[in-house]
Coordinates of C-alpha atoms in Angstrom, one line a residue:
Chain A
M222 CA 112.4 45.7 102.4
A223 CA 115.6 43.7 101.8
V224 CA 118.7 43.9 104.3
K225 CA 121.9 43.4 102.1
K226 CA 125.3 43.0 102.4
L227 CA 128.4 44.6 100.5
S228 CA 132.5 43.7 101.4
K229 CA 134.2 47.2 101.2
E230 CA 136.7 44.7 98.7
K231 CA 133.8 45.3 96.4
L232 CA 132.3 49.0 96.6
G233 CA 134.5 50.2 94.2
E234 CA 132.9 48.2 91.6
A235 CA 129.4 48.7 93.7
L236 CA 130.5 53.0 92.8
G237 CA 131.5 51.6 89.8
E238 CA 128.0 50.5 88.4
L239 CA 126.4 53.6 90.4
S240 CA 128.2 56.2 88.0
K241 CA 126.4 55.3 85.5
F242 CA 124.1 57.5 87.0
R243 CA 124.3 61.2 87.8
L244 CA 127.4 59.6 91.0
I245 CA 127.8 62.2 94.0
A246 CA 129.7 60.7 96.4
P247 CA 131.5 62.9 99.5
A248 CA 135.0 63.3 97.9
K249 CA 138.1 65.4 99.0
S250 CA 138.8 69.1 98.0
D251 CA 141.7 70.7 100.1
D252 CA 141.5 70.6 103.1
V253 CA 137.3 69.8 103.6
V254 CA 135.0 67.1 102.3
V255 CA 132.4 68.1 99.5
F256 CA 129.7 66.0 98.0
K257 CA 130.3 66.7 94.3
Q258 CA 129.5 64.1 91.2
I259 CA 132.4 61.3 90.8
G260 CA 133.0 59.4 87.3
D261 CA 135.7 57.1 89.1
A262 CA 135.2 55.1 91.8
G263 CA 138.4 56.2 93.5
E264 CA 137.9 59.7 94.1
A265 CA 134.8 58.8 96.5
F266 CA 136.3 59.4 100.0
L267 CA 134.1 58.0 102.8
G268 CA 136.2 58.5 105.9
Y269 CA 135.0 61.4 106.4
G270 CA 132.5 63.0 109.7
N271 CA 130.2 65.8 107.6
S272 CA 130.2 67.5 104.1
T273 CA 131.3 71.0 105.4
V274 CA 128.8 72.2 102.4
P275 CA 125.5 70.0 102.5
P276 CA 124.2 67.9 99.7
K277 CA 121.4 70.7 99.5
K278 CA 123.1 71.4 96.0
F279 CA 122.1 68.2 93.7
A280 CA 118.3 69.2 94.6
F281 CA 118.1 72.9 95.2
P282 CA 121.0 74.3 93.8
Q283 CA 123.6 77.6 94.5
T284 CA 122.1 78.9 90.9
E285 CA 120.0 77.5 88.5
T286 CA 118.6 78.8 85.4
L287 CA 114.4 79.1 86.1
F288 CA 114.5 80.8 82.1
R289 CA 115.8 81.8 78.8
F290 CA 115.1 85.0 77.1
V291 CA 116.5 87.2 74.7
V292 CA 115.4 90.8 75.6
G293 CA 112.8 92.1 73.7
N294 CA 111.9 88.8 72.6
P295 CA 109.2 88.2 73.9
E296 CA 109.3 84.1 73.3
L297 CA 110.5 82.8 76.8
N298 CA 112.7 79.3 76.6
E299 CA 112.0 76.6 79.9
K300 CA 114.2 75.1 80.7
N301 CA 114.5 71.4 81.4
V302 CA 115.4 70.1 84.5
E303 CA 114.7 66.5 83.4
E304 CA 119.1 67.1 81.1
E305 CA 121.0 66.0 84.7
G306 CA 119.1 62.9 84.6
T307 CA 118.9 60.2 86.9
T308 CA 121.2 61.0 90.2
V309 CA 122.4 59.2 92.8
I310 CA 123.1 60.5 96.5
F311 CA 125.6 58.4 97.8
G312 CA 127.1 58.2 101.4
L313 CA 125.3 61.6 102.4
R314 CA 124.0 61.6 106.6
P315 CA 121.0 60.6 108.1
C316 CA 120.8 64.3 109.2
D317 CA 120.5 65.7 105.7
A318 CA 118.6 63.6 103.8
R319 CA 116.4 64.3 106.9
A320 CA 116.7 67.8 105.7
M321 CA 115.6 67.4 102.1
A322 CA 112.7 65.8 103.2
I323 CA 111.5 68.7 105.3
V324 CA 112.5 71.1 102.4
D325 CA 110.0 68.8 100.6
K326 CA 106.9 69.6 102.2
L327 CA 108.1 73.3 101.3
F328 CA 108.7 73.5 97.5
S329 CA 105.7 71.3 97.3
W330 CA 103.6 73.7 99.1
D331 CA 100.7 75.5 98.0
F332 CA 102.2 76.1 94.6
E333 CA 105.0 72.7 93.2
D334 CA 108.4 74.4 92.6
P335 CA 108.1 72.1 89.0
Y336 CA 112.6 72.4 89.4
Y337 CA 112.9 71.1 92.9
L338 CA 110.6 68.6 92.6
K339 CA 112.0 66.9 88.9
R340 CA 114.9 67.0 90.5
R341 CA 113.7 65.1 94.0
E342 CA 111.7 63.2 91.8
L343 CA 115.1 62.0 89.8
T344 CA 117.2 61.4 92.8
T345 CA 117.7 58.4 94.9
L346 CA 119.8 59.0 98.4
V347 CA 121.7 56.2 99.5
G348 CA 122.3 57.4 103.0
M349 CA 125.6 56.2 105.1
A350 CA 124.5 55.9 109.6
C351 CA 126.4 57.1 111.5
V352 CA 128.4 54.8 114.4
E353 CA 130.2 58.2 115.4
P354 CA 128.7 61.3 116.0
P355 CA 129.9 63.5 112.7
S356 CA 131.0 65.9 115.8
V357 CA 130.9 67.4 118.7
N358 CA 127.9 69.9 118.1
C359 CA 125.7 67.5 116.4
F360 CA 122.6 67.3 118.5
C361 CA 120.1 65.3 115.5
A362 CA 118.2 63.3 118.3
S363 CA 117.0 66.9 120.3
V364 CA 115.2 67.2 116.9
G365 CA 113.6 64.2 116.0
G366 CA 116.6 63.0 114.5
N367 CA 118.7 60.5 114.4
P368 CA 121.9 59.0 113.6
F369 CA 121.2 55.6 112.1
G370 CA 117.6 57.7 110.6
T371 CA 115.7 56.8 107.6
E372 CA 114.0 59.6 107.0
G373 CA 114.3 61.2 103.4
L374 CA 116.8 58.1 102.9
D375 CA 116.0 55.4 100.0
M376 CA 118.9 53.2 101.4
L377 CA 120.9 52.6 104.4
L378 CA 124.4 52.1 104.7
T379 CA 125.8 50.5 107.8
D380 CA 129.7 50.7 108.3
M381 CA 129.8 46.5 110.1
G382 CA 133.7 46.8 109.9
D383 CA 134.6 44.6 106.8
Y384 CA 131.0 44.8 105.4
Y385 CA 128.5 47.6 104.9
L386 CA 124.8 46.4 106.0
V387 CA 122.7 47.6 103.3
Q388 CA 118.8 48.4 104.2
E389 CA 116.6 48.7 101.4
L390 CA 114.2 51.2 102.7
T391 CA 112.0 52.9 99.8
D392 CA 111.2 51.5 96.2
K393 CA 114.0 53.5 94.3
G394 CA 116.2 51.7 97.1
K395 CA 115.3 48.6 96.0
K396 CA 115.8 49.7 92.6
L397 CA 119.1 50.7 92.9
A398 CA 119.8 47.0 95.2
E399 CA 118.6 45.5 92.0
T400 CA 121.0 47.7 90.1
L401 CA 123.5 46.1 92.6
S402 CA 122.9 43.0 92.3
A403 CA 126.6 41.1 91.0
Q404 CA 127.8 43.0 94.4
L405 CA 125.2 42.3 96.8
E406 CA 125.4 39.8 99.7
D407 CA 122.5 38.1 101.6
A408 CA 123.5 39.6 105.5
A409 CA 124.0 37.7 107.7
A410 CA 120.6 36.4 110.0
D411 CA 121.9 38.2 113.5
D412 CA 123.2 41.8 111.2
E413 CA 120.3 43.6 111.9
K414 CA 120.4 43.2 115.2
K415 CA 124.0 44.3 115.7
A416 CA 123.1 47.7 113.6
E417 CA 120.0 48.1 116.3
Q418 CA 122.7 48.4 118.7
M419 CA 125.2 50.0 117.0
A420 CA 122.3 53.0 116.5
L421 CA 121.8 52.9 120.0
D422 CA 125.2 53.2 121.5
A423 CA 125.4 56.2 118.4
K424 CA 122.3 57.9 120.2
G425 CA 124.4 57.9 123.5
K426 CA 127.9 58.9 122.0
I427 CA 126.1 62.0 121.2
R428 CA 127.2 64.5 123.4
R429 CA 125.1 67.7 123.2
S430 CA 121.0 68.3 123.1
I431 CA 118.4 70.4 123.8
D432 CA 114.7 70.2 125.1
T433 CA 112.6 71.3 122.2
A434 CA 108.8 70.3 124.1
G435 CA 107.4 74.0 123.8
I436 CA 109.9 76.2 122.0
P437 CA 107.6 76.9 118.9
E438 CA 104.7 77.0 121.2
K439 CA 107.0 79.8 123.2
L440 CA 108.7 81.9 121.0
P441 CA 106.0 83.8 119.9
D442 CA 105.9 85.5 123.3
L443 CA 109.5 86.4 122.8
W444 CA 108.9 89.3 120.8
E445 CA 110.2 92.4 122.1
N446 CA 112.6 89.8 124.6
E447 CA 116.6 91.1 125.2
L448 CA 117.9 87.7 124.4
W449 CA 117.6 88.6 120.8
K450 CA 119.6 91.4 120.9
K451 CA 122.1 89.7 123.2
V452 CA 122.3 87.0 120.8
S453 CA 122.7 88.9 118.1
A454 CA 125.2 91.0 119.0
A455 CA 128.3 89.5 117.6
C456 CA 127.0 88.7 114.8
L457 CA 128.7 89.8 111.9
G458 CA 125.9 89.2 109.2
C459 CA 128.0 86.5 107.2
G460 CA 125.6 84.5 106.7
I461 CA 127.3 80.9 106.5
C462 CA 124.6 80.2 109.2
T463 CA 121.9 79.8 106.4
Y464 CA 124.2 78.5 104.1
L465 CA 125.2 75.8 105.3
C466 CA 122.2 74.9 106.4
P467 CA 120.7 71.2 105.0
T468 CA 117.2 73.1 106.0
C469 CA 117.5 76.1 104.7
H470 CA 116.3 77.4 101.8
C471 CA 115.3 81.2 100.6
F472 CA 116.0 82.5 97.2
D473 CA 116.7 85.4 95.0
I474 CA 115.5 85.5 91.0
Q475 CA 117.8 87.9 88.9
D476 CA 118.3 88.5 85.3
E477 CA 121.2 88.0 83.8
V478 CA 122.1 89.4 80.5
E479 CA 124.8 88.2 78.4
E480 CA 126.1 88.8 75.4
M481 CA 124.3 89.8 72.2
G482 CA 121.0 90.5 75.0
E483 CA 121.3 87.4 75.1
G484 CA 119.9 86.6 79.2
R485 CA 118.6 84.3 81.8
R486 CA 115.9 84.1 84.7
C487 CA 117.4 83.0 87.4
R488 CA 117.3 81.6 91.2
M489 CA 120.6 81.8 93.8
W490 CA 121.0 80.9 97.2
D491 CA 120.2 84.1 99.5
S492 CA 120.1 84.9 103.2
C493 CA 117.8 85.8 105.4
M494 CA 120.6 87.4 108.1
F495 CA 121.7 90.0 105.1
G496 CA 120.0 93.4 105.7
E497 CA 119.0 93.6 101.8
Y498 CA 117.0 91.0 101.8
T499 CA 113.3 92.0 103.1
V500 CA 114.7 96.4 102.0
H501 CA 111.4 97.8 100.3
A502 CA 112.2 99.5 97.2
S503 CA 111.3 103.3 99.2
G504 CA 114.1 101.8 101.4
H505 CA 112.1 100.8 103.8
N506 CA 113.6 97.6 105.7
P507 CA 111.5 95.6 107.9
R508 CA 114.4 93.5 109.3
P509 CA 116.7 97.3 110.1
T510 CA 119.7 95.4 112.1
R511 CA 120.6 91.8 113.3
K512 CA 118.7 91.1 115.8
E513 CA 115.3 91.6 114.1
R514 CA 117.3 89.0 111.3
T515 CA 118.5 86.4 113.9
R516 CA 114.8 86.5 115.4
N517 CA 113.5 85.6 112.5
R518 CA 115.7 82.9 111.3
I519 CA 115.3 81.3 115.4
N520 CA 111.5 82.7 114.4
H521 CA 111.6 80.4 110.9
K522 CA 113.2 77.4 112.5
Y523 CA 111.2 76.6 115.5
S524 CA 107.9 78.6 114.9
Y525 CA 107.1 79.2 111.3
Y526 CA 107.9 75.8 110.2
P527 CA 106.4 73.6 112.6
E528 CA 103.2 75.9 112.4
H529 CA 102.5 75.2 108.6
F530 CA 104.9 71.2 108.4
E531 CA 104.6 70.0 111.6
V532 CA 108.3 70.0 111.6
I533 CA 111.1 72.0 113.1
A534 CA 113.6 73.6 110.1
C535 CA 116.7 72.4 111.8
V536 CA 118.2 68.5 111.9
G537 CA 120.8 69.3 114.2
C538 CA 123.9 69.0 112.4
G539 CA 125.7 71.4 113.7
R540 CA 127.2 73.2 111.0
C541 CA 126.1 77.0 112.0
I542 CA 127.8 76.2 115.5
N543 CA 130.8 74.8 113.7
L544 CA 131.5 77.6 111.1
C545 CA 130.0 80.7 112.6
P546 CA 133.8 82.7 112.3
V547 CA 132.2 84.3 115.7
N548 CA 131.5 80.8 117.2
I549 CA 127.5 82.2 117.8
D550 CA 126.0 79.1 118.7
I551 CA 121.7 77.7 118.1
L552 CA 122.3 75.7 121.0
D553 CA 123.4 78.6 122.6
I554 CA 119.9 80.7 121.7
L555 CA 117.5 77.8 122.0
D556 CA 119.1 77.8 125.9
Q557 CA 118.0 80.9 126.6
V558 CA 114.7 80.5 124.7
V559 CA 114.0 78.0 127.1
D560 CA 115.3 79.9 130.2
A561 CA 113.7 83.7 128.6
S562 CA 110.5 84.6 130.5
Chain B
M183 CA 103.2 70.1 86.1
K184 CA 102.6 74.1 85.1
N185 CA 106.1 76.3 86.1
P186 CA 105.4 79.4 88.3
Y187 CA 107.9 80.9 87.2
I188 CA 107.2 81.5 83.4
P189 CA 105.1 84.9 83.3
Y190 CA 102.2 85.4 80.5
R191 CA 102.7 88.0 78.1
V192 CA 100.5 91.2 78.0
N193 CA 99.9 93.9 75.4
I194 CA 99.8 97.5 76.5
I195 CA 96.4 98.9 75.1
D196 CA 96.8 102.1 76.6
A197 CA 98.8 103.6 78.9
W198 CA 98.1 106.7 80.9
Y199 CA 100.1 109.0 83.9
E200 CA 98.0 109.7 87.6
A201 CA 99.9 111.7 88.4
P202 CA 103.4 113.2 87.6
G203 CA 106.8 114.0 89.4
E204 CA 109.8 111.8 91.4
R205 CA 107.6 109.3 92.2
C206 CA 105.3 109.3 89.6
I207 CA 102.4 106.2 88.8
K208 CA 101.4 104.9 85.4
T209 CA 98.3 102.8 84.9
F210 CA 98.6 100.2 82.0
K211 CA 95.7 98.6 80.2
V212 CA 96.7 95.1 79.2
T213 CA 95.4 91.8 77.5
F214 CA 97.5 88.7 77.1
A215 CA 98.8 88.4 74.5
D216 CA 98.0 84.3 74.3
E217 CA 94.3 83.4 74.0
K218 CA 94.0 80.1 76.3
V219 CA 95.6 82.4 78.7
W220 CA 92.4 84.5 79.1
D221 CA 90.5 81.4 78.5
A222 CA 91.6 80.1 82.0
W223 CA 92.3 83.3 83.6
S224 CA 89.9 84.3 86.7
H225 CA 91.4 86.7 89.5
K226 CA 89.6 88.3 91.7
P227 CA 89.3 91.9 93.7
G228 CA 93.1 92.3 96.4
N229 CA 95.0 89.7 93.9
C230 CA 98.1 90.4 93.0
A231 CA 101.0 89.5 90.0
M232 CA 104.8 89.6 89.7
V233 CA 104.9 91.8 86.9
G234 CA 108.1 92.9 84.7
I235 CA 110.4 92.4 81.7
P236 CA 113.0 90.1 81.5
G237 CA 116.4 91.5 81.4
V238 CA 114.9 94.0 84.0
G239 CA 113.0 91.7 87.4
E240 CA 110.1 91.3 88.1
S241 CA 107.7 93.2 90.9
M242 CA 104.8 92.4 92.9
F243 CA 102.0 94.6 92.5
C244 CA 98.1 94.4 92.8
I245 CA 95.5 94.0 90.3
S246 CA 93.9 97.7 90.4
S247 CA 91.1 96.0 87.9
S248 CA 87.5 93.8 89.2
P249 CA 87.1 91.0 87.5
T250 CA 83.6 92.8 86.6
E251 CA 86.2 94.6 83.7
K252 CA 85.7 92.4 81.1
G253 CA 88.8 92.3 77.8
Y254 CA 91.3 93.5 80.0
L255 CA 93.7 93.5 83.4
R256 CA 95.0 97.3 84.2
F257 CA 98.6 97.7 86.1
S258 CA 98.9 101.3 88.4
I259 CA 102.8 101.7 89.2
M260 CA 104.7 104.2 90.5
K261 CA 107.9 104.5 89.8
A262 CA 109.9 103.9 92.8
G263 CA 113.1 101.6 91.6
K264 CA 114.5 99.9 89.0
N265 CA 111.7 97.6 87.1
T266 CA 108.6 100.2 88.0
S267 CA 111.4 102.7 85.6
A268 CA 111.3 100.2 83.6
L269 CA 107.7 99.6 83.4
H270 CA 107.5 103.0 83.1
E271 CA 109.0 103.7 79.6
L272 CA 107.0 101.6 77.9
E273 CA 103.5 102.8 76.0
A274 CA 100.9 101.2 74.5
G275 CA 101.4 99.1 71.9
D276 CA 104.7 97.4 74.0
S277 CA 104.6 94.3 76.1
F278 CA 106.0 93.2 79.8
F279 CA 105.3 90.3 80.6
I280 CA 103.4 88.8 84.6
R281 CA 103.0 85.9 86.4
G282 CA 99.7 85.5 88.3
P283 CA 96.9 85.6 89.6
L284 CA 99.1 85.9 93.3
G285 CA 97.8 85.6 96.7
N286 CA 95.0 86.0 98.6
S287 CA 91.7 88.4 97.4
F288 CA 89.0 90.7 99.0
P289 CA 86.4 87.7 100.7
L290 CA 84.2 90.5 99.4
D291 CA 81.8 87.4 99.4
E292 CA 81.4 87.9 103.5
W293 CA 80.4 91.8 103.1
K294 CA 77.0 90.7 101.1
G295 CA 74.8 93.0 102.6
K296 CA 77.1 95.1 104.4
N297 CA 77.8 98.9 104.0
I298 CA 81.8 99.2 102.9
V299 CA 84.2 101.9 103.2
T300 CA 87.2 102.6 101.4
I301 CA 90.0 104.4 103.1
G302 CA 92.9 105.4 100.9
G303 CA 96.6 107.0 100.1
G304 CA 98.4 107.7 97.0
I305 CA 99.2 104.4 95.5
G306 CA 97.1 102.6 98.3
Q307 CA 94.2 103.5 96.0
A308 CA 95.6 101.5 93.6
P309 CA 93.9 97.7 95.4
L310 CA 90.7 99.5 97.0
R311 CA 90.1 100.6 93.2
P312 CA 89.1 97.0 92.3
V313 CA 87.4 96.9 95.8
I314 CA 85.2 100.0 94.3
Q315 CA 84.6 98.8 90.9
W316 CA 82.9 95.6 91.8
V317 CA 80.5 96.8 95.1
R318 CA 79.6 99.2 92.3
D319 CA 79.5 96.3 89.2
N320 CA 77.3 94.0 92.6
R321 CA 75.2 96.6 93.5
A322 CA 72.4 95.3 94.7
D323 CA 74.5 92.9 96.3
Y324 CA 76.0 96.1 99.6
G325 CA 74.6 98.5 101.3
E326 CA 76.2 101.9 101.0
L327 CA 79.6 102.6 99.7
E328 CA 82.0 105.7 100.5
L329 CA 85.5 106.4 99.6
I330 CA 87.5 108.2 101.2
Y331 CA 90.6 109.1 99.6
G332 CA 93.8 111.4 100.2
A333 CA 97.4 111.8 98.1
R334 CA 100.1 115.0 98.9
T335 CA 98.8 117.0 96.2
S336 CA 96.1 116.7 93.7
E337 CA 97.8 116.2 91.3
D338 CA 99.1 113.2 93.3
H339 CA 95.6 111.4 93.0
C340 CA 95.5 108.5 90.9
F341 CA 91.7 107.7 88.8
K342 CA 90.6 111.3 89.4
A343 CA 88.6 111.4 86.4
E344 CA 86.8 108.1 87.2
F345 CA 86.5 109.4 90.9
E346 CA 84.2 112.8 89.6
E347 CA 82.2 110.4 87.5
I348 CA 81.3 107.6 90.3
G349 CA 80.7 110.9 92.5
K350 CA 78.2 111.8 90.0
S351 CA 77.0 108.4 89.1
G352 CA 74.8 108.4 93.2
D353 CA 76.8 104.9 92.9
C354 CA 79.2 106.6 96.3
E355 CA 80.3 108.7 98.1
C356 CA 83.3 110.5 97.3
H357 CA 85.7 112.3 100.3
L358 CA 88.6 113.1 99.0
S359 CA 91.7 115.6 101.0
I360 CA 95.0 116.9 100.6
D361 CA 98.0 117.5 102.6
V362 CA 97.8 121.0 102.2
E363 CA 96.8 123.7 100.7
E364 CA 96.2 125.0 97.4
E365 CA 94.0 127.6 95.6
K366 CA 90.8 126.5 94.0
W367 CA 90.3 123.0 96.4
P368 CA 87.1 122.7 96.9
H369 CA 88.0 119.1 99.6
F370 CA 89.5 118.8 102.7
V371 CA 92.9 120.4 103.6
G372 CA 94.5 117.5 105.9
F373 CA 95.7 113.9 106.3
V374 CA 93.7 110.6 105.9
P375 CA 93.4 109.9 109.4
S376 CA 91.9 113.3 109.6
L377 CA 89.9 112.9 106.9
L378 CA 87.9 109.9 108.2
M379 CA 87.9 111.6 111.6
E380 CA 85.7 114.3 110.2
V381 CA 83.5 111.9 107.5
A382 CA 83.0 109.5 110.9
P383 CA 81.7 106.6 108.8
K384 CA 79.4 104.6 111.4
P385 CA 80.1 101.5 112.2
E386 CA 77.3 99.1 112.1
N387 CA 77.2 96.7 109.4
T388 CA 80.0 98.3 107.9
I389 CA 83.5 97.1 106.3
A390 CA 86.6 99.2 105.9
V391 CA 89.5 98.5 103.8
T392 CA 92.8 101.1 104.4
C393 CA 95.8 100.7 101.2
G394 CA 98.7 103.5 101.6
P395 CA 102.0 103.7 103.6
P396 CA 102.3 102.1 106.6
V397 CA 102.6 105.3 109.0
M398 CA 98.6 106.3 107.2
I399 CA 97.7 102.5 108.4
N400 CA 98.6 102.9 111.2
F401 CA 96.3 106.2 111.9
V402 CA 94.2 104.9 110.3
L403 CA 93.6 102.2 112.6
K404 CA 93.9 103.8 115.7
N405 CA 91.0 105.7 114.3
L406 CA 88.9 103.3 113.4
E407 CA 88.6 102.4 116.6
E408 CA 87.9 104.9 118.2
L409 CA 84.8 105.5 115.4
G410 CA 84.1 102.2 116.6
F411 CA 85.3 99.6 114.0
T412 CA 86.1 96.2 115.8
P413 CA 89.4 94.5 114.4
D414 CA 87.0 92.5 112.6
Q415 CA 85.8 94.4 111.0
V416 CA 88.9 96.6 108.8
Y417 CA 90.8 94.9 106.2
T418 CA 94.0 95.7 104.5
T419 CA 97.3 94.8 102.7
L420 CA 100.6 94.6 103.2
E421 CA 103.4 95.0 101.0
N422 CA 106.9 93.3 101.0
R423 CA 109.9 92.6 99.9
M424 CA 108.6 89.9 97.5
K425 CA 110.8 87.5 94.6
C426 CA 108.9 84.3 93.8
G427 CA 105.4 85.2 95.4
I428 CA 104.4 82.0 95.7
G429 CA 105.3 81.5 99.7
K430 CA 108.7 79.5 99.0
C431 CA 111.8 82.3 98.5
G432 CA 111.3 83.2 102.3
R433 CA 111.3 87.1 102.1
C434 CA 108.1 88.0 102.5
N435 CA 107.2 86.8 105.9
V436 CA 105.0 88.1 109.0
G437 CA 105.3 86.2 111.4
H438 CA 104.6 82.8 110.4
L439 CA 101.8 83.9 107.2
Y440 CA 103.6 85.2 103.8
V441 CA 102.8 88.0 102.2
C442 CA 102.6 86.6 99.0
K443 CA 100.8 83.5 99.2
D444 CA 98.9 84.2 102.6
G445 CA 98.0 88.3 101.8
P446 CA 98.6 90.9 101.0
V447 CA 95.0 90.9 102.0
F448 CA 94.8 90.6 106.2
S449 CA 92.0 91.6 108.7
Y450 CA 93.3 93.7 111.7
A451 CA 91.7 91.2 113.7
Q452 CA 94.8 88.7 112.1
L453 CA 97.3 91.3 112.4
K454 CA 96.9 92.2 115.8
E455 CA 98.1 88.9 116.5
I456 CA 102.0 89.7 114.1
P457 CA 103.9 91.8 115.8
E458 CA 105.3 92.4 113.2
A459 CA 103.1 93.4 110.4
F460 CA 103.6 96.9 111.1
A461 CA 107.4 97.0 111.3

């Protein structure tokens, strides 16, 4: 696949070209950076670390309609997911793109999820390499990622100073480069080499790490270990660690009935950290306290997911650490797992 | 791509109460509204379906009829929450919606040539009914069939009329129990695990299948071990809160297994490896 360059002067023009699709890019919203649909290239904000909310919602919306109905009427109206059209997510971090590649495995497993998969098919991911780690709590390299990683991406941009190096990674990326042919130029001969060195440097700047070798295999033996009580003691059960996690994908399904008996069945993000999540109709709850729920969260990411898909369901973005209101730190939990016997 | 979230409409052709009271049990006999769905449909004993009413919700239930019963499906549902209460309002001529078949099934092909003993408690008899019916309809393929079933009172027994007929047919030995003494009750009085010890089925070439409240299952498993059954001779079903029914929403996992997709049928040998199975 070809390597091109995009001068920063032409970035606005390029985004303008891409806005003929549903263009999603990081943008400032009050004090936080969020991925949102932009109509005007000026709204894009690329001088960011990482977004507070991962861009997962564009494949897996926080709430979405599965089908509509009229109460008492047997006819159901299936939602047409294609209506959202071709989408370009521009400027996401490699960890967030890798998270989508990880979650793809679940949504295409055994039963194909038509809503998620259709959106993924229609979406092109344009990544922005992390020349500097976006936060002090980044640990992507410990869980199979890389600040310059390409997994899940269709195109990768690297900030080279006055210009972005543009790597086409897939057919979708190639197609996008064709759309941008008026803005892209040939890269210099040594650009790729420079980028390779930058990637090595970036990896060296990551401050936090964990040796994950053996953790998936060890977790089942630690079921009754007292560490779960200790690490969950401060947990408020707010669920932010799961809502803001780019690989968390749990959802609820609810029916909403609106006026005149018209309604929709929708699904919405849910969190295994909530008490009601597993409560039975009988009132029995197999995970009655935060201890069981924290244990399940860590096991799901670091044991059950690797068991099914041979990959840890964590990309080391650090959001769950940065944004936990009581400073629960997944790396601290994993350190305790490593040390436990 | 088939959309697994879209349910099929089924029409109720008959409905009756199995048990009265606050947590009453109602059986619905249904047919698909769409002929094409019938043509494409096939299920096995143990398979489940999400059952519900748009505007109310969905819950997962085992299909309580055997595929050998042609032309209809049955669901036997205890009134326990919002969705089941709404379903209980429905009568013959009404409709509800189902998604399925979901989940795995009892490995009845592997059990060919073996004796089968079912041990049920309360509404836990519903997943066992298709096993019993399947064995009766494929009689030559299996050894002896023995049925152990108990409920709180004689009124709480599901499928009473069927048990009488089964008992008389000579197909199967039926052992019934109630928890507390009642006048004119001719059968065992006591809990199901005690009835199991009274009947004391022999483990040689036998598969034991048990469904019921978790506390009953725990004691039954213990007693089966005492009778000499090995964990690979014992099967049960698990239940958990479910939403999607297809292993996506993440809620029903026990360890790395999803009850909706990898279950509800598990061997005791499998469950022994999963600490969360009987939480």
